[in-house]
Amino acid sequence: MSNAVSALNGKVATANGVTVRDCGLQGMISMRGTFEDENFFTVLSHIIGLEIPDVRTIVSNGDRSVAWMSPDELLVLVPYADVNGIVAQIEEALQGSHFLAVNVSDARSLIAVEGEGAAEVIAKNVPVDLSAGAFGEGMVRRTRMAQVAAAVWCDGTNSYKVICFRSVSTYVFDLLAQSAKDGLVGAL
């Protein structure tokens, strides 16, 4: 049994119809490689059960997701308890190939932002157009959130996820909670 706890330890804040909440422990694997390599594609589809997503998108099936992070990097999300076993399977299957698979679960935090004004709360803090026509479900962006690096994706109507480094998770959480508390101006 693991003694691991998320950096935010279940923290929740609600204001003006927007809820910002810690998603708890999340298995995350940073995978780098050549997407065109048939072996890379096959391993991803057989072990994770998902295909390589299109540029700036995320694909999901149940408790597993794969997000495009850059032309040679994916972020694989799996249950926290399964991550080490999945990394071992990937390493065995891709042995001899050019790749990297690293468990980054304990180095990152996952925060949900949900509610009618969720997009606006995030938009106050990132240089990304989060209007409905520009950023819809399944889209993901790596960006800056105020002073720190973050990734944001839309996982449904009025539902977003934010990933940041664990070391700045309190800062990001408080930033989002304060943005919700400050109120919505109807910009999106």
C-alpha positions as protocol buffer text, in pm:
chain_id: "A"
residue {
  index: 1
  type: MET
  ca { x: 0 y: 0 z: 0 }
}
residue {
  index: 2
  type: SER
  ca { x: 130 y: 341 z: -98 }
}
residue {
  index: 3
  type: ASN
  ca { x: 158 y: 629 z: 146 }
}
residue {
  index: 4
  type: ALA
  ca { x: 152 y: 879 z: -140 }
}
residue {
  index: 5
  type: VAL
  ca { x: -79 y: 1177 z: -117 }
}
residue {
  index: 6
  type: SER
  ca { x: -153 y: 1443 z: -372 }
}
residue {
  index: 7
  type: ALA
  ca { x: 13 y: 1780 z: -321 }
}
residue {
  index: 8
  type: LEU
  ca { x: -323 y: 1946 z: -263 }
}
residue {
  index: 9
  type: ASN
  ca { x: -462 y: 1666 z: -44 }
}
residue {
  index: 10
  type: GLY
  ca { x: -820 y: 1690 z: -172 }
}
residue {
  index: 11
  type: LYS
  ca { x: -848 y: 2070 z: -163 }
}
residue {
  index: 12
  type: VAL
  ca { x: -1171 y: 2220 z: -308 }
}
residue {
  index: 13
  type: ALA
  ca { x: -1281 y: 2581 z: -360 }
}
residue {
  index: 14
  type: THR
  ca { x: -1612 y: 2702 z: -502 }
}
residue {
  index: 15
  type: ALA
  ca { x: -1709 y: 3056 z: -599 }
}
residue {
  index: 16
  type: ASN
  ca { x: -1950 y: 3210 z: -850 }
}
residue {
  index: 17
  type: GLY
  ca { x: -2061 y: 2867 z: -976 }
}
residue {
  index: 18
  type: VAL
  ca { x: -1707 y: 2748 z: -1050 }
}
residue {
  index: 19
  type: THR
  ca { x: -1545 y: 2464 z: -857 }
}
residue {
  index: 20
  type: VAL
  ca { x: -1168 y: 2422 z: -846 }
}
residue {
  index: 21
  type: ARG
  ca { x: -1066 y: 2084 z: -703 }
}
residue {
  index: 22
  type: ASP
  ca { x: -769 y: 1859 z: -657 }
}
residue {
  index: 23
  type: CYS
  ca { x: -816 y: 1544 z: -867 }
}
residue {
  index: 24
  type: GLY
  ca { x: -604 y: 1340 z: -630 }
}
residue {
  index: 25
  type: LEU
  ca { x: -331 y: 1097 z: -727 }
}
residue {
  index: 26
  type: GLN
  ca { x: -305 y: 1046 z: -1102 }
}
residue {
  index: 27
  type: GLY
  ca { x: -72 y: 813 z: -1285 }
}
residue {
  index: 28
  type: MET
  ca { x: 121 y: 1008 z: -1550 }
}
residue {
  index: 29
  type: ILE
  ca { x: 381 y: 884 z: -1794 }
}
residue {
  index: 30
  type: SER
  ca { x: 586 y: 1116 z: -2011 }
}
residue {
  index: 31
  type: MET
  ca { x: 655 y: 926 z: -2334 }
}
residue {
  index: 32
  type: ARG
  ca { x: 897 y: 1044 z: -2598 }
}
residue {
  index: 33
  type: GLY
  ca { x: 971 y: 878 z: -2926 }
}
residue {
  index: 34
  type: THR
  ca { x: 914 y: 878 z: -3298 }
}
residue {
  index: 35
  type: PHE
  ca { x: 539 y: 871 z: -3353 }
}
residue {
  index: 36
  type: GLU
  ca { x: 587 y: 737 z: -3705 }
}
residue {
  index: 37
  type: ASP
  ca { x: 765 y: 430 z: -3564 }
}
residue {
  index: 38
  type: GLU
  ca { x: 518 y: 143 z: -3609 }
}
residue {
  index: 39
  type: ASN
  ca { x: 648 y: -21 z: -3290 }
}
residue {
  index: 40
  type: PHE
  ca { x: 579 y: 296 z: -3085 }
}
residue {
  index: 41
  type: PHE
  ca { x: 224 y: 313 z: -3221 }
}
residue {
  index: 42
  type: THR
  ca { x: 160 y: -58 z: -3165 }
}
residue {
  index: 43
  type: VAL
  ca { x: 286 y: -53 z: -2807 }
}
residue {
  index: 44
  type: LEU
  ca { x: 71 y: 249 z: -2724 }
}
residue {
  index: 45
  type: SER
  ca { x: -242 y: 91 z: -2869 }
}
residue {
  index: 46
  type: HIS
  ca { x: -183 y: -251 z: -2709 }
}
residue {
  index: 47
  type: ILE
  ca { x: -62 y: -148 z: -2364 }
}
residue {
  index: 48
  type: ILE
  ca { x: -259 y: 175 z: -2314 }
}
residue {
  index: 49
  type: GLY
  ca { x: -551 y: 91 z: -2541 }
}
residue {
  index: 50
  type: LEU
  ca { x: -542 y: 427 z: -2721 }
}
residue {
  index: 51
  type: GLU
  ca { x: -390 y: 568 z: -3037 }
}
residue {
  index: 52
  type: ILE
  ca { x: -159 y: 863 z: -3077 }
}
residue {
  index: 53
  type: PRO
  ca { x: -377 y: 1177 z: -3060 }
}
residue {
  index: 54
  type: ASP
  ca { x: -377 y: 1446 z: -3324 }
}
residue {
  index: 55
  type: VAL
  ca { x: -173 y: 1761 z: -3264 }
}
residue {
  index: 56
  type: ARG
  ca { x: -294 y: 1957 z: -2957 }
}
residue {
  index: 57
  type: THR
  ca { x: -561 y: 1700 z: -2866 }
}
residue {
  index: 58
  type: ILE
  ca { x: -625 y: 1439 z: -2599 }
}
residue {
  index: 59
  type: VAL
  ca { x: -795 y: 1102 z: -2647 }
}
residue {
  index: 60
  type: SER
  ca { x: -958 y: 910 z: -2363 }
}
residue {
  index: 61
  type: ASN
  ca { x: -1118 y: 577 z: -2289 }
}
residue {
  index: 62
  type: GLY
  ca { x: -1239 y: 518 z: -1936 }
}
residue {
  index: 63
  type: ASP
  ca { x: -961 y: 589 z: -1687 }
}
residue {
  index: 64
  type: ARG
  ca { x: -690 y: 619 z: -1953 }
}
residue {
  index: 65
  type: SER
  ca { x: -596 y: 918 z: -2167 }
}
residue {
  index: 66
  type: VAL
  ca { x: -316 y: 1017 z: -2402 }
}
residue {
  index: 67
  type: ALA
  ca { x: -242 y: 1387 z: -2459 }
}
residue {
  index: 68
  type: TRP
  ca { x: -25 y: 1530 z: -2738 }
}
residue {
  index: 69
  type: MET
  ca { x: 242 y: 1748 z: -2576 }
}
residue {
  index: 70
  type: SER
  ca { x: 488 y: 1810 z: -2863 }
}
residue {
  index: 71
  type: PRO
  ca { x: 593 y: 1648 z: -3193 }
}
residue {
  index: 72
  type: ASP
  ca { x: 781 y: 1377 z: -3002 }
}
residue {
  index: 73
  type: GLU
  ca { x: 611 y: 1374 z: -2660 }
}
residue {
  index: 74
  type: LEU
  ca { x: 288 y: 1232 z: -2521 }
}
residue {
  index: 75
  type: LEU
  ca { x: 148 y: 1243 z: -2169 }
}
residue {
  index: 76
  type: VAL
  ca { x: -20 y: 916 z: -2079 }
}
residue {
  index: 77
  type: LEU
  ca { x: -270 y: 922 z: -1792 }
}
residue {
  index: 78
  type: VAL
  ca { x: -354 y: 594 z: -1619 }
}
residue {
  index: 79
  type: PRO
  ca { x: -465 y: 495 z: -1269 }
}
residue {
  index: 80
  type: TYR
  ca { x: -196 y: 583 z: -1016 }
}
residue {
  index: 81
  type: ALA
  ca { x: -169 y: 224 z: -891 }
}
residue {
  index: 82
  type: ASP
  ca { x: -102 y: 94 z: -1245 }
}
residue {
  index: 83
  type: VAL
  ca { x: 166 y: 339 z: -1359 }
}
residue {
  index: 84
  type: ASN
  ca { x: 483 y: 147 z: -1262 }
}
residue {
  index: 85
  type: GLY
  ca { x: 359 y: -174 z: -1421 }
}
residue {
  index: 86
  type: ILE
  ca { x: 266 y: 8 z: -1740 }
}
residue {
  index: 87
  type: VAL
  ca { x: 607 y: 180 z: -1760 }
}
residue {
  index: 88
  type: ALA
  ca { x: 772 y: -164 z: -1722 }
}
residue {
  index: 89
  type: GLN
  ca { x: 555 y: -306 z: -2003 }
}
residue {
  index: 90
  type: ILE
  ca { x: 642 y: -14 z: -2231 }
}
residue {
  index: 91
  type: GLU
  ca { x: 1015 y: -46 z: -2159 }
}
residue {
  index: 92
  type: GLU
  ca { x: 1008 y: -419 z: -2232 }
}
residue {
  index: 93
  type: ALA
  ca { x: 805 y: -382 z: -2552 }
}
residue {
  index: 94
  type: LEU
  ca { x: 1014 y: -93 z: -2690 }
}
residue {
  index: 95
  type: GLN
  ca { x: 1355 y: -232 z: -2592 }
}
residue {
  index: 96
  type: GLY
  ca { x: 1602 y: -146 z: -2868 }
}
residue {
  index: 97
  type: SER
  ca { x: 1385 y: 140 z: -2999 }
}
residue {
  index: 98
  type: HIS
  ca { x: 1445 y: 514 z: -2960 }
}
residue {
  index: 99
  type: PHE
  ca { x: 1204 y: 611 z: -2680 }
}
residue {
  index: 100
  type: LEU
  ca { x: 1169 y: 738 z: -2325 }
}
residue {
  index: 101
  type: ALA
  ca { x: 893 y: 642 z: -2080 }
}
residue {
  index: 102
  type: VAL
  ca { x: 912 y: 808 z: -1738 }
}
residue {
  index: 103
  type: ASN
  ca { x: 671 y: 793 z: -1446 }
}
residue {
  index: 104
  type: VAL
  ca { x: 611 y: 1162 z: -1363 }
}
residue {
  index: 105
  type: SER
  ca { x: 306 y: 1101 z: -1143 }
}
residue {
  index: 106
  type: ASP
  ca { x: 460 y: 1234 z: -823 }
}
residue {
  index: 107
  type: ALA
  ca { x: 612 y: 1534 z: -998 }
}
residue {
  index: 108
  type: ARG
  ca { x: 280 y: 1668 z: -1129 }
}
residue {
  index: 109
  type: SER
  ca { x: -62 y: 1771 z: -997 }
}
residue {
  index: 110
  type: LEU
  ca { x: -398 y: 1748 z: -1171 }
}
residue {
  index: 111
  type: ILE
  ca { x: -661 y: 2013 z: -1095 }
}
residue {
  index: 112
  type: ALA
  ca { x: -1021 y: 2023 z: -1223 }
}
residue {
  index: 113
  type: VAL
  ca { x: -1199 y: 2350 z: -1299 }
}
residue {
  index: 114
  type: GLU
  ca { x: -1572 y: 2299 z: -1351 }
}
residue {
  index: 115
  type: GLY
  ca { x: -1885 y: 2506 z: -1384 }
}
residue {
  index: 116
  type: GLU
  ca { x: -2047 y: 2764 z: -1607 }
}
residue {
  index: 117
  type: GLY
  ca { x: -1753 y: 3008 z: -1589 }
}
residue {
  index: 118
  type: ALA
  ca { x: -1469 y: 2754 z: -1585 }
}
residue {
  index: 119
  type: ALA
  ca { x: -1325 y: 2862 z: -1921 }
}
residue {
  index: 120
  type: GLU
  ca { x: -1320 y: 3225 z: -1814 }
}
residue {
  index: 121
  type: VAL
  ca { x: -1148 y: 3144 z: -1483 }
}
residue {
  index: 122
  type: ILE
  ca { x: -870 y: 2967 z: -1673 }
}
residue {
  index: 123
  type: ALA
  ca { x: -861 y: 3229 z: -1952 }
}
residue {
  index: 124
  type: LYS
  ca { x: -785 y: 3503 z: -1696 }
}
residue {
  index: 125
  type: ASN
  ca { x: -452 y: 3332 z: -1640 }
}
residue {
  index: 126
  type: VAL
  ca { x: -333 y: 3190 z: -1974 }
}
residue {
  index: 127
  type: PRO
  ca { x: -251 y: 3337 z: -2317 }
}
residue {
  index: 128
  type: VAL
  ca { x: -486 y: 3092 z: -2490 }
}
residue {
  index: 129
  type: ASP
  ca { x: -817 y: 3162 z: -2664 }
}
residue {
  index: 130
  type: LEU
  ca { x: -1059 y: 2947 z: -2464 }
}
residue {
  index: 131
  type: SER
  ca { x: -1373 y: 3066 z: -2641 }
}
residue {
  index: 132
  type: ALA
  ca { x: -1608 y: 2784 z: -2744 }
}
residue {
  index: 133
  type: GLY
  ca { x: -1523 y: 2819 z: -3114 }
}
residue {
  index: 134
  type: ALA
  ca { x: -1147 y: 2807 z: -3057 }
}
residue {
  index: 135
  type: PHE
  ca { x: -1104 y: 2554 z: -2775 }
}
residue {
  index: 136
  type: GLY
  ca { x: -1346 y: 2266 z: -2749 }
}
residue {
  index: 137
  type: GLU
  ca { x: -1370 y: 1925 z: -2592 }
}
residue {
  index: 138
  type: GLY
  ca { x: -1061 y: 1712 z: -2650 }
}
residue {
  index: 139
  type: MET
  ca { x: -830 y: 2005 z: -2714 }
}
residue {
  index: 140
  type: VAL
  ca { x: -512 y: 2050 z: -2509 }
}
residue {
  index: 141
  type: ARG
  ca { x: -255 y: 2330 z: -2480 }
}
residue {
  index: 142
  type: ARG
  ca { x: 79 y: 2359 z: -2306 }
}
residue {
  index: 143
  type: THR
  ca { x: 109 y: 2715 z: -2188 }
}
residue {
  index: 144
  type: ARG
  ca { x: 200 y: 2950 z: -1906 }
}
residue {
  index: 145
  type: MET
  ca { x: -47 y: 3000 z: -1625 }
}
residue {
  index: 146
  type: ALA
  ca { x: 54 y: 3332 z: -1475 }
}
residue {
  index: 147
  type: GLN
  ca { x: 416 y: 3263 z: -1370 }
}
residue {
  index: 148
  type: VAL
  ca { x: 436 y: 2884 z: -1422 }
}
residue {
  index: 149
  type: ALA
  ca { x: 419 y: 2615 z: -1688 }
}
residue {
  index: 150
  type: ALA
  ca { x: 91 y: 2427 z: -1721 }
}
residue {
  index: 151
  type: ALA
  ca { x: -115 y: 2219 z: -1960 }
}
residue {
  index: 152
  type: VAL
  ca { x: -490 y: 2269 z: -1999 }
}
residue {
  index: 153
  type: TRP
  ca { x: -753 y: 2060 z: -2171 }
}
residue {
  index: 154
  type: CYS
  ca { x: -1127 y: 2061 z: -2212 }
}
residue {
  index: 155
  type: ASP
  ca { x: -1284 y: 1731 z: -2107 }
}
residue {
  index: 156
  type: GLY
  ca { x: -1647 y: 1830 z: -2149 }
}
residue {
  index: 157
  type: THR
  ca { x: -1888 y: 2120 z: -2143 }
}
residue {
  index: 158
  type: ASN
  ca { x: -1773 y: 2358 z: -1871 }
}
residue {
  index: 159
  type: SER
  ca { x: -1514 y: 2105 z: -1753 }
}
residue {
  index: 160
  type: TYR
  ca { x: -1137 y: 2152 z: -1776 }
}
residue {
  index: 161
  type: LYS
  ca { x: -826 y: 1991 z: -1636 }
}
residue {
  index: 162
  type: VAL
  ca { x: -500 y: 2166 z: -1552 }
}
residue {
  index: 163
  type: ILE
  ca { x: -168 y: 1989 z: -1502 }
}
residue {
  index: 164
  type: CYS
  ca { x: 120 y: 2167 z: -1335 }
}
residue {
  index: 165
  type: PHE
  ca { x: 436 y: 2077 z: -1149 }
}
residue {
  index: 166
  type: ARG
  ca { x: 367 y: 1952 z: -798 }
}
residue {
  index: 167
  type: SER
  ca { x: 597 y: 2218 z: -654 }
}
residue {
  index: 168
  type: VAL
  ca { x: 368 y: 2497 z: -779 }
}
residue {
  index: 169
  type: SER
  ca { x: 33 y: 2323 z: -734 }
}
residue {
  index: 170
  type: THR
  ca { x: -74 y: 2535 z: -437 }
}
residue {
  index: 171
  type: TYR
  ca { x: 8 y: 2850 z: -636 }
}
residue {
  index: 172
  type: VAL
  ca { x: -195 y: 2728 z: -938 }
}
residue {
  index: 173
  type: PHE
  ca { x: -486 y: 2613 z: -723 }
}
residue {
  index: 174
  type: ASP
  ca { x: -498 y: 2943 z: -533 }
}
residue {
  index: 175
  type: LEU
  ca { x: -467 y: 3140 z: -857 }
}
residue {
  index: 176
  type: LEU
  ca { x: -766 y: 2958 z: -1008 }
}
residue {
  index: 177
  type: ALA
  ca { x: -970 y: 2978 z: -686 }
}
residue {
  index: 178
  type: GLN
  ca { x: -904 y: 3353 z: -657 }
}
residue {
  index: 179
  type: SER
  ca { x: -994 y: 3405 z: -1024 }
}
residue {
  index: 180
  type: ALA
  ca { x: -1329 y: 3236 z: -960 }
}
residue {
  index: 181
  type: LYS
  ca { x: -1381 y: 3437 z: -642 }
}
residue {
  index: 182
  type: ASP
  ca { x: -1306 y: 3765 z: -821 }
}
residue {
  index: 183
  type: GLY
  ca { x: -1611 y: 3699 z: -1037 }
}
residue {
  index: 184
  type: LEU
  ca { x: -1691 y: 3646 z: -1398 }
}
residue {
  index: 185
  type: VAL
  ca { x: -1716 y: 3926 z: -1649 }
}
residue {
  index: 186
  type: GLY
  ca { x: -1875 y: 3726 z: -1931 }
}
residue {
  index: 187
  type: ALA
  ca { x: -1575 y: 3760 z: -2160 }
}
residue {
  index: 188
  type: LEU
  ca { x: -1619 y: 3415 z: -2316 }
}
